Coordinates of C-alpha atoms in Angstrom, one line a residue:
Chain A
M237 CA -12.2 -11.1 15.9
S238 CA -14.3 -8.7 18.0
N239 CA -17.7 -7.7 16.9
E240 CA -17.8 -4.1 18.0
T241 CA -14.9 -3.0 15.9
T242 CA -16.3 -4.0 12.5
H243 CA -19.3 -1.9 13.1
A244 CA -17.2 1.1 14.1
L245 CA -15.9 1.1 10.5
A246 CA -19.3 1.7 8.9
L247 CA -21.7 4.5 9.5
A248 CA -23.9 3.9 12.5
P249 CA -27.3 5.5 13.3
E250 CA -25.8 7.8 16.0
D251 CA -23.3 9.3 13.5
L252 CA -25.9 11.2 11.6
P253 CA -26.4 14.7 12.8
K254 CA -29.7 15.9 14.3
A255 CA -31.4 18.8 12.5
E256 CA -31.3 21.2 15.5
S257 CA -27.5 20.8 15.9
F258 CA -26.9 22.8 12.7
F259 CA -27.7 26.2 14.2
K260 CA -24.4 27.2 15.7
P261 CA -22.5 30.2 14.3
H262 CA -19.5 28.3 13.0
R263 CA -21.7 25.6 11.4
I264 CA -23.7 28.2 9.6
V265 CA -20.5 29.6 8.1
L266 CA -19.3 26.2 7.2
I267 CA -22.7 25.4 5.5
V268 CA -22.5 28.6 3.5
L269 CA -19.0 27.8 2.4
F270 CA -20.1 24.2 1.5
G271 CA -23.0 25.7 -0.4
A272 CA -20.7 27.9 -2.3
L273 CA -18.5 24.9 -3.2
V274 CA -21.5 23.0 -4.4
T275 CA -22.6 25.9 -6.5
A276 CA -19.2 26.3 -8.0
I277 CA -19.1 22.6 -8.9
A278 CA -22.5 22.9 -10.4
L279 CA -21.7 26.0 -12.4
F280 CA -18.1 25.5 -13.5
M281 CA -18.0 21.8 -14.2
R282 CA -19.7 20.0 -17.1
W283 CA -23.0 18.5 -16.3
D284 CA -24.7 18.6 -19.7
W285 CA -24.4 14.8 -20.0
L286 CA -26.6 14.3 -17.0
P287 CA -30.1 14.3 -18.6
R288 CA -29.1 11.8 -21.2
Y289 CA -27.9 9.3 -18.7
L290 CA -30.6 9.9 -16.0
P291 CA -32.8 6.9 -16.9
R292 CA -29.8 4.5 -17.0
L293 CA -28.6 5.9 -13.7
G294 CA -32.0 5.2 -12.2
T295 CA -31.9 1.5 -13.4
G296 CA -28.3 1.3 -12.1
I297 CA -29.3 2.4 -8.7
L298 CA -32.2 -0.1 -8.7
V299 CA -29.8 -2.9 -9.7
S300 CA -27.4 -1.9 -6.8
L301 CA -30.2 -1.9 -4.3
A302 CA -31.5 -5.2 -5.6
M303 CA -28.0 -6.6 -5.1
L304 CA -27.8 -5.1 -1.6
F305 CA -31.1 -6.4 -0.4
S306 CA -31.1 -9.8 -2.0
T307 CA -27.6 -10.6 -0.8
S308 CA -28.1 -9.2 2.7
I309 CA -31.3 -11.3 3.2
L310 CA -29.8 -14.5 1.7
G311 CA -26.6 -13.9 3.6
F312 CA -28.5 -13.4 6.9
L313 CA -30.4 -16.6 6.3
L314 CA -27.1 -18.4 5.9
A315 CA -25.5 -16.6 8.8
V316 CA -28.1 -17.9 11.3
P317 CA -27.2 -21.6 10.9
L318 CA -23.5 -20.7 10.6
G319 CA -23.6 -18.9 13.9
L320 CA -25.7 -21.6 15.5
A321 CA -23.4 -24.3 14.3
Q322 CA -20.4 -22.6 15.8
V323 CA -22.1 -22.2 19.2
T324 CA -23.8 -25.5 19.7
G325 CA -23.0 -27.7 16.7
P326 CA -21.2 -31.0 16.9
W327 CA -17.6 -31.0 15.8
F328 CA -18.4 -32.0 12.2
L329 CA -20.6 -28.8 11.8
K330 CA -18.5 -26.5 14.0
G331 CA -15.3 -27.1 12.2
P332 CA -16.5 -26.4 8.6
A333 CA -18.5 -23.4 9.8
R334 CA -15.4 -21.9 11.4
L335 CA -13.3 -22.8 8.4
F336 CA -15.8 -21.1 6.1
C337 CA -15.8 -17.9 8.1
T338 CA -12.0 -17.8 8.4
V339 CA -11.4 -18.4 4.7
V340 CA -14.0 -16.0 3.4
R341 CA -13.0 -13.3 5.9
G342 CA -9.3 -13.8 5.1
T343 CA -9.5 -13.2 1.4
P344 CA -10.5 -10.1 -0.6
L345 CA -14.1 -10.1 -1.9
L346 CA -12.8 -9.0 -5.3
L347 CA -10.7 -12.2 -5.5
Q348 CA -13.7 -14.4 -4.5
L349 CA -15.9 -12.7 -7.1
W350 CA -13.4 -13.3 -9.8
L351 CA -12.8 -16.8 -8.7
L352 CA -16.5 -17.5 -9.0
Y353 CA -17.1 -15.6 -12.3
Y354 CA -14.0 -16.5 -14.2
G355 CA -13.2 -19.8 -12.4
L356 CA -16.6 -21.4 -12.2
G357 CA -17.8 -19.6 -15.3
S358 CA -15.0 -21.2 -17.3
L359 CA -15.6 -24.6 -15.7
F360 CA -19.4 -24.9 -16.2
P361 CA -19.5 -25.0 -20.0
Q362 CA -17.3 -28.1 -20.0
F363 CA -20.1 -30.2 -18.5
P364 CA -22.9 -31.0 -20.9
A365 CA -25.2 -31.9 -18.0
I366 CA -25.0 -28.2 -16.8
R367 CA -25.3 -26.9 -20.4
Q368 CA -28.5 -28.8 -20.9
S369 CA -30.0 -28.0 -17.5
F370 CA -32.7 -25.4 -16.9
L371 CA -30.1 -23.4 -14.9
W372 CA -27.9 -22.7 -17.9
P373 CA -29.6 -19.5 -19.2
Y374 CA -29.0 -18.0 -15.7
L375 CA -25.4 -19.4 -15.4
R376 CA -24.5 -17.6 -18.6
E377 CA -25.3 -14.3 -17.0
A378 CA -23.0 -12.4 -14.7
W379 CA -25.4 -11.5 -11.9
P380 CA -25.8 -15.0 -10.3
Y381 CA -22.0 -15.0 -9.6
G382 CA -22.2 -11.5 -8.1
V383 CA -25.2 -12.5 -5.9
A384 CA -23.3 -15.7 -4.9
A385 CA -20.1 -13.9 -4.0
L386 CA -21.8 -11.1 -2.1
T387 CA -24.0 -13.5 -0.2
I388 CA -21.1 -15.7 0.8
S389 CA -19.2 -12.7 2.0
F390 CA -22.1 -11.3 4.0
A391 CA -22.9 -14.7 5.5
A392 CA -19.3 -15.1 6.7
Y393 CA -19.0 -11.7 8.4
E394 CA -22.5 -11.9 9.8
G395 CA -22.1 -15.5 10.8
E396 CA -19.3 -14.5 13.1
V397 CA -21.5 -11.7 14.5
M398 CA -24.4 -14.2 15.1
R399 CA -22.0 -16.6 16.8
G400 CA -21.3 -13.9 19.4
A401 CA -25.0 -13.0 19.6
F402 CA -26.2 -16.5 20.1
A403 CA -23.5 -17.1 22.8
G404 CA -24.4 -13.9 24.5
V405 CA -28.1 -14.6 25.2
P406 CA -28.3 -15.0 29.0
Q407 CA -28.5 -18.6 30.1
G408 CA -31.3 -17.8 32.5
E409 CA -33.7 -16.8 29.7
L410 CA -33.1 -20.1 27.9
E411 CA -33.6 -22.0 31.2
A412 CA -36.8 -20.1 31.9
A413 CA -38.1 -21.1 28.5
R414 CA -37.2 -24.7 29.2
A415 CA -38.9 -24.5 32.6
Y416 CA -42.0 -23.4 30.8
G417 CA -41.9 -26.6 28.9
M418 CA -41.0 -25.2 25.5
G419 CA -39.6 -27.6 23.0
R420 CA -36.2 -27.0 21.4
W421 CA -37.7 -25.5 18.3
T422 CA -40.2 -23.3 20.1
L423 CA -37.4 -22.1 22.4
F424 CA -35.2 -21.3 19.4
R425 CA -38.0 -19.5 17.5
R426 CA -39.5 -17.6 20.4
I427 CA -36.5 -16.8 22.6
W428 CA -33.1 -17.6 21.3
L429 CA -33.3 -16.2 17.8
P430 CA -35.2 -13.0 18.6
R431 CA -32.9 -12.2 21.5
A432 CA -29.8 -12.9 19.4
V433 CA -31.0 -10.8 16.5
H434 CA -31.8 -7.9 18.9
R435 CA -28.3 -8.1 20.2
A436 CA -26.8 -8.2 16.7
L437 CA -28.9 -5.4 15.4
P438 CA -26.4 -2.5 15.8
T439 CA -23.7 -4.6 14.2
L440 CA -26.2 -5.6 11.4
T441 CA -26.6 -2.0 10.5
G442 CA -22.9 -1.6 10.1
E443 CA -22.6 -4.8 8.1
T444 CA -25.4 -3.8 5.8
V445 CA -23.7 -0.4 5.1
L446 CA -20.4 -2.3 4.4
Q447 CA -22.4 -4.6 2.1
L448 CA -23.7 -1.5 0.2
K449 CA -20.1 -0.4 -0.1
S450 CA -19.1 -3.8 -1.6
T451 CA -21.8 -3.8 -4.3
P452 CA -19.9 -1.7 -6.9
L453 CA -17.4 -4.6 -7.1
V454 CA -20.0 -6.6 -9.2
A455 CA -19.4 -4.0 -12.0
T456 CA -16.0 -5.6 -12.6
I457 CA -17.9 -8.8 -13.8
T458 CA -20.1 -6.8 -16.2
V459 CA -23.2 -6.4 -14.0
V460 CA -24.6 -3.0 -14.9
D461 CA -25.1 -1.4 -11.5
V462 CA -24.9 2.4 -10.8
Y463 CA -21.1 2.1 -10.7
A464 CA -21.0 0.5 -14.1
V465 CA -23.3 3.2 -15.5
I466 CA -20.9 5.9 -14.2
S467 CA -17.9 4.0 -15.7
K468 CA -19.8 4.0 -19.0
V469 CA -20.3 7.8 -18.7
R470 CA -16.7 8.3 -18.1
Q471 CA -15.7 6.3 -21.1
E472 CA -18.1 8.1 -23.4
T473 CA -17.7 11.7 -22.2
Y474 CA -14.0 11.6 -21.3
L475 CA -14.8 13.4 -18.1
T476 CA -12.9 12.3 -15.0
Y477 CA -14.2 14.0 -11.9
E478 CA -17.9 14.9 -12.6
P479 CA -19.2 11.4 -12.9
L480 CA -17.2 10.2 -9.9
L481 CA -18.4 13.1 -7.7
L482 CA -22.0 12.3 -8.7
L483 CA -21.4 8.6 -7.9
A484 CA -19.9 9.5 -4.4
L485 CA -23.0 11.7 -3.8
I486 CA -25.3 8.9 -4.8
Y487 CA -23.7 6.4 -2.5
M488 CA -23.7 8.9 0.4
C489 CA -27.4 9.4 -0.1
L490 CA -28.0 5.7 -0.2
T491 CA -25.9 5.1 2.9
G492 CA -27.7 7.9 4.7
L493 CA -31.1 6.5 3.9
L494 CA -30.1 3.0 4.9
V495 CA -28.8 4.3 8.3
L496 CA -31.9 6.4 8.9
A497 CA -34.1 3.3 8.1
F498 CA -32.1 1.2 10.6
R499 CA -32.3 4.0 13.2
Y500 CA -36.1 3.9 12.8
F501 CA -36.3 0.1 13.3
E502 CA -33.9 0.2 16.3
N503 CA -36.0 2.8 18.0
R504 CA -39.1 0.7 17.5
I505 CA -37.7 -2.2 19.6
P506 CA -38.6 -1.5 23.2
T507 CA -35.6 -1.6 25.5
R508 CA -35.5 -1.3 29.3
G509 CA -33.8 1.8 30.7
A510 CA -33.2 3.4 27.3
Chain B
M29 CA -1.7 -33.9 -18.8
D30 CA -1.5 -36.7 -16.3
S31 CA -2.9 -35.0 -13.3
F32 CA -6.1 -32.9 -13.0
V33 CA -4.2 -29.8 -12.0
N34 CA -1.1 -28.6 -13.9
W35 CA 1.1 -27.6 -10.9
S36 CA 4.0 -26.6 -13.2
L37 CA 2.1 -23.4 -13.9
L38 CA 3.0 -22.3 -10.4
A39 CA 6.7 -22.8 -11.0
L40 CA 8.8 -19.9 -9.9
S41 CA 10.8 -19.4 -13.1
A42 CA 9.8 -18.2 -16.5
P43 CA 7.2 -20.6 -18.0
G44 CA 5.5 -20.8 -14.6
W45 CA 3.8 -17.8 -13.0
G46 CA 4.7 -18.4 -9.4
G47 CA 7.5 -15.8 -9.3
V48 CA 5.1 -13.2 -10.8
L49 CA 2.5 -14.0 -8.3
L50 CA 5.0 -13.7 -5.4
Q51 CA 6.1 -10.3 -6.7
G52 CA 2.5 -9.1 -6.8
F53 CA 2.1 -10.4 -3.3
L54 CA 5.1 -8.4 -2.2
R55 CA 3.8 -5.2 -3.7
S56 CA 0.4 -5.9 -2.0
I57 CA 2.2 -6.1 1.3
E58 CA 4.2 -3.0 0.6
I59 CA 1.1 -1.0 -0.1
A60 CA -0.7 -2.4 2.8
L61 CA 2.2 -1.5 5.2
G62 CA 2.6 2.0 3.7
G63 CA -1.1 2.7 3.6
Y64 CA -1.5 1.4 7.2
A65 CA 1.3 3.6 8.5
L66 CA 0.0 6.7 6.7
G67 CA -3.5 5.9 8.0
L68 CA -2.2 5.6 11.5
L69 CA -0.5 9.0 11.3
L70 CA -3.7 10.6 9.9
G71 CA -5.7 8.7 12.5
I72 CA -3.7 9.9 15.5
G73 CA -3.9 13.5 14.2
G74 CA -7.6 13.1 13.5
A75 CA -8.4 11.6 16.8
F76 CA -6.6 14.3 18.8
G77 CA -8.3 16.9 16.5
K78 CA -11.7 15.5 17.1
L79 CA -11.2 15.3 20.9
Y80 CA -9.3 18.4 21.6
G81 CA -9.6 20.6 18.5
G82 CA -11.7 23.7 18.0
P83 CA -15.3 23.5 16.7
V84 CA -14.4 24.1 13.0
L85 CA -11.6 21.5 13.0
R86 CA -13.9 19.0 14.7
D87 CA -16.7 19.6 12.0
L88 CA -14.2 19.2 9.2
L89 CA -12.8 16.0 10.6
E90 CA -16.4 14.7 11.1
C91 CA -17.0 15.4 7.4
Y92 CA -13.8 13.5 6.4
T93 CA -14.7 10.4 8.5
T94 CA -18.4 10.5 7.5
V95 CA -17.6 10.7 3.7
V96 CA -15.0 7.9 3.8
R97 CA -17.4 5.7 5.8
A98 CA -20.3 6.3 3.5
V99 CA -18.7 6.1 0.1
P100 CA -17.4 2.7 -1.3
E101 CA -13.7 2.2 -1.2
L102 CA -13.7 1.5 -4.9
V103 CA -15.1 4.9 -5.7
L104 CA -12.8 6.7 -3.2
I105 CA -9.8 4.9 -4.8
L106 CA -10.8 6.1 -8.3
L107 CA -11.4 9.6 -7.1
L108 CA -8.3 9.9 -5.0
Y109 CA -6.2 8.1 -7.6
Y110 CA -7.1 10.6 -10.4
A111 CA -7.5 13.7 -8.2
G112 CA -4.4 13.0 -6.1
T113 CA -2.1 12.6 -9.0
D114 CA -3.7 15.5 -10.9
L115 CA -3.5 17.9 -8.0
L116 CA 0.1 17.0 -7.3
N117 CA 1.1 17.6 -10.9
Q118 CA -0.7 20.9 -11.0
L119 CA 1.1 21.9 -7.8
L120 CA 4.4 20.9 -9.2
G121 CA 3.5 22.9 -12.4
L122 CA 2.9 26.0 -10.2
V123 CA 6.4 25.7 -8.8
A124 CA 7.7 25.1 -12.3
I125 CA 9.0 21.6 -11.8
G126 CA 6.7 20.2 -14.5
P127 CA 4.6 17.1 -14.4
V128 CA 6.1 14.0 -12.9
D129 CA 5.0 10.4 -13.4
I130 CA 3.7 9.4 -10.0
S131 CA 4.6 5.8 -9.3
G132 CA 1.6 3.5 -8.7
L133 CA 3.1 2.4 -5.5
L134 CA 3.0 5.9 -3.9
A135 CA -0.5 6.6 -5.3
G136 CA -1.7 3.3 -3.9
I137 CA -0.2 4.0 -0.5
F138 CA -1.8 7.5 -0.5
V139 CA -5.2 6.2 -1.5
I140 CA -5.2 3.3 1.1
G141 CA -3.8 5.7 3.7
V142 CA -6.6 8.3 3.3
V143 CA -9.2 5.6 3.6
Q144 CA -7.5 4.0 6.6
G145 CA -7.0 7.4 8.2
A146 CA -10.7 7.9 8.6
Y147 CA -11.3 4.5 10.1
S148 CA -8.3 4.7 12.5
T149 CA -9.5 8.2 13.6
E150 CA -12.7 6.6 14.8
V151 CA -10.9 3.6 16.5
L152 CA -8.3 5.8 18.2
R153 CA -10.9 8.4 19.3
G154 CA -12.9 5.7 21.0
A155 CA -9.7 4.3 22.6
I156 CA -8.5 7.7 23.9
K157 CA -12.0 8.3 25.3
A158 CA -11.7 5.0 27.2
V159 CA -8.6 6.2 29.1
P160 CA -9.8 7.1 32.6
A161 CA -9.8 10.9 32.9
G162 CA -8.2 10.7 36.3
Q163 CA -5.0 9.3 34.8
I164 CA -4.6 12.2 32.5
E165 CA -5.5 14.7 35.2
A166 CA -2.9 13.1 37.5
A167 CA -0.3 13.5 34.8
R168 CA -1.2 17.2 34.4
A169 CA -1.0 17.6 38.2
F170 CA 2.5 16.2 38.1
G171 CA 3.3 19.2 35.8
M172 CA 3.8 17.2 32.6
S173 CA 3.5 19.3 29.4
P174 CA 0.7 18.3 27.0
A175 CA 3.1 16.7 24.6
K176 CA 4.6 14.6 27.5
V177 CA 1.1 13.6 28.7
V178 CA 0.3 12.3 25.2
R179 CA 3.6 10.5 24.9
R180 CA 3.8 9.0 28.4
I181 CA 0.2 8.5 29.4
T182 CA -2.5 8.9 26.7
L183 CA -0.9 6.8 23.9
P184 CA 0.3 3.9 26.0
A185 CA -2.8 3.8 28.1
M186 CA -5.2 3.8 25.2
L187 CA -3.2 1.0 23.4
S188 CA -5.0 -1.9 25.0
H189 CA -8.4 -0.5 23.9
A190 CA -7.2 0.4 20.4
I191 CA -5.4 -2.8 19.5
P192 CA -8.4 -5.0 18.5
G193 CA -9.7 -2.2 16.2
L194 CA -6.3 -1.5 14.8
A195 CA -5.7 -5.2 14.2
N196 CA -9.0 -5.3 12.3
L197 CA -7.8 -2.2 10.2
W198 CA -4.6 -4.0 9.3
L199 CA -6.6 -7.0 8.0
I200 CA -8.8 -4.6 6.0
A201 CA -5.8 -2.8 4.6
T202 CA -4.4 -6.0 3.3
K203 CA -7.7 -6.8 1.6
D204 CA -8.3 -3.3 0.3
T205 CA -5.1 -3.5 -1.7
A206 CA -6.9 -5.9 -4.0
L207 CA -9.2 -3.0 -5.1
L208 CA -6.2 -1.3 -6.7
A209 CA -6.4 -4.0 -9.3
V210 CA -9.3 -2.0 -10.7
V211 CA -7.2 1.1 -11.4
G212 CA -4.6 -1.2 -13.1
F213 CA -2.0 -1.4 -10.4
A214 CA -0.1 -4.7 -10.6
E215 CA -0.7 -6.1 -7.2
L216 CA -1.5 -9.7 -6.4
T217 CA -5.1 -9.8 -7.6
L218 CA -4.4 -8.1 -11.0
V219 CA -1.3 -10.3 -11.5
T220 CA -3.4 -13.3 -10.7
R221 CA -6.1 -12.4 -13.2
Q222 CA -3.4 -11.8 -15.9
A223 CA -1.8 -15.2 -15.2
A224 CA -5.2 -16.9 -15.2
G225 CA -6.2 -15.2 -18.4
A226 CA -3.0 -16.2 -20.1
T227 CA -3.1 -19.8 -19.1
K228 CA -6.9 -20.4 -18.8
A229 CA -6.2 -22.1 -15.5
Y230 CA -8.5 -19.7 -13.6
F231 CA -9.2 -21.9 -10.7
L232 CA -5.6 -22.8 -9.9
F233 CA -4.4 -19.2 -9.9
F234 CA -7.3 -17.7 -8.0
C235 CA -7.1 -20.4 -5.4
A236 CA -3.3 -19.8 -5.1
A237 CA -3.8 -16.1 -4.6
G238 CA -6.5 -16.8 -2.1
A239 CA -4.1 -19.0 -0.2
L240 CA -1.5 -16.2 -0.2
Y241 CA -4.0 -13.7 1.2
L242 CA -5.2 -16.2 3.8
A243 CA -1.7 -17.0 4.8
L244 CA -1.0 -13.3 5.3
T245 CA -4.2 -13.0 7.4
L246 CA -3.3 -16.0 9.6
V247 CA 0.3 -14.9 10.1
S248 CA -1.0 -11.4 11.0
N249 CA -3.4 -13.0 13.5
L250 CA -0.5 -14.7 15.2
F251 CA 1.4 -11.5 15.5
I252 CA -1.7 -9.6 16.6
G253 CA -2.2 -12.1 19.4
V254 CA 1.4 -11.5 20.7
I255 CA 1.0 -7.7 20.5
E256 CA -2.3 -7.8 22.2
R257 CA -1.0 -9.9 25.1
H258 CA 1.9 -7.5 25.4
A259 CA -0.4 -4.4 25.4
R260 CA -2.7 -5.9 28.0
R261 CA 0.1 -7.0 30.4
G262 CA -0.7 -5.9 33.9
L263 CA -4.4 -5.5 33.2
V264 CA -6.9 -7.7 35.0
E265 CA -8.5 -10.2 32.7
R266 CA -12.1 -9.5 32.2
R267 CA -14.1 -12.7 32.4

């Protein structure tokens, strides 16, 4: 599949408006209308539950962010060998890497998550060796399965991106490095990997936003992230819309911050002719 | 049990769950098809609105696409599922028809369609912008009406640019249907979980469902390849 299309689906740095672009007559009217809508929502809907749940919401947001960052970093570390194996690997590495990417990208994340949690989770207790190992206290929890599923998913999507990025580094640059007498490892570390990451960076932004949007799925396996906290609120207060609106707002803020952070980093990398 | 895996659980008739699984699979495909079609309609409207609409329409569409692309599908599905059915019932109440029970199928199609609409707006907008302006100007110079320009020039010419993105969207639509399991709609993923819970054969059923989804993806990829070749006919291969 093509790389540019996946990142068209997530918010990209250029999608966020610039501050000066708000001062046009029709935009001021729209902003006033929007402000009126927000005021109406704040005044006429029930928000008295909010202070009670605020601490739990804070922890939930932290759990969501921890899920996002740990799985993105782990997934990226997996994606580099996956991409490399597909570009230069011998057939016995190339085949499994491609198969892994195809299978993971071809099945829904929710299904993978449930396969790991309910499937492996029901299989593990049958083995005494696992029950007695030091890992057991962790394997009884839900979050390792969430981290595993999200990591695998991120690695598969990003592995495909890295494949394109590794293949797209101009041959001349690699030849120049070889001509300088760099060893294979030095060449990889100094030239090939940094250039590939640079090429993949815009797509990486999109994939990370998509990853943030996948994190609420872990709530279905009892990890208490911000989505799970809001579900709890809905159960306890019998409110339908207010908690969900707040949740949407929280995710919009998180996405916005993430995109701004990536915009900052992308601007810091010097590019010629930009 | 003589073998490690009890395959008879996948039998198509009553004691086995294979038939139930296939039925769930069928409903997943139905929702994906319906949602994709609705999303495509919204996307065409949205793309033309964004490119040729007035400033207010453009800003509103920008809000729509930004919100959908920033908020997780799961949250959108919950919001739209409850708000959509609620609003419809209130509207029907106003015209004195009284509340109706909205089928899960329609609600699911609506929800997936709204999400897909935002994505396909972006894909189609990019594709329309990639059509050389001269082609559209030439069509206008020949005296074609705007509707005819769209039908004869813009839509066919943008197709080769749009197809990779639209193909991706179709694959996303098939996988997004799994999220409807969370609101309790009996599509493949939820049915699988029920079957697995009832028989305790979690691995077997989740792997079977995974194989069904994967088969759908692979078969779709074959079709997409054929369509792509057809849409790109006559274009010079870029190498």
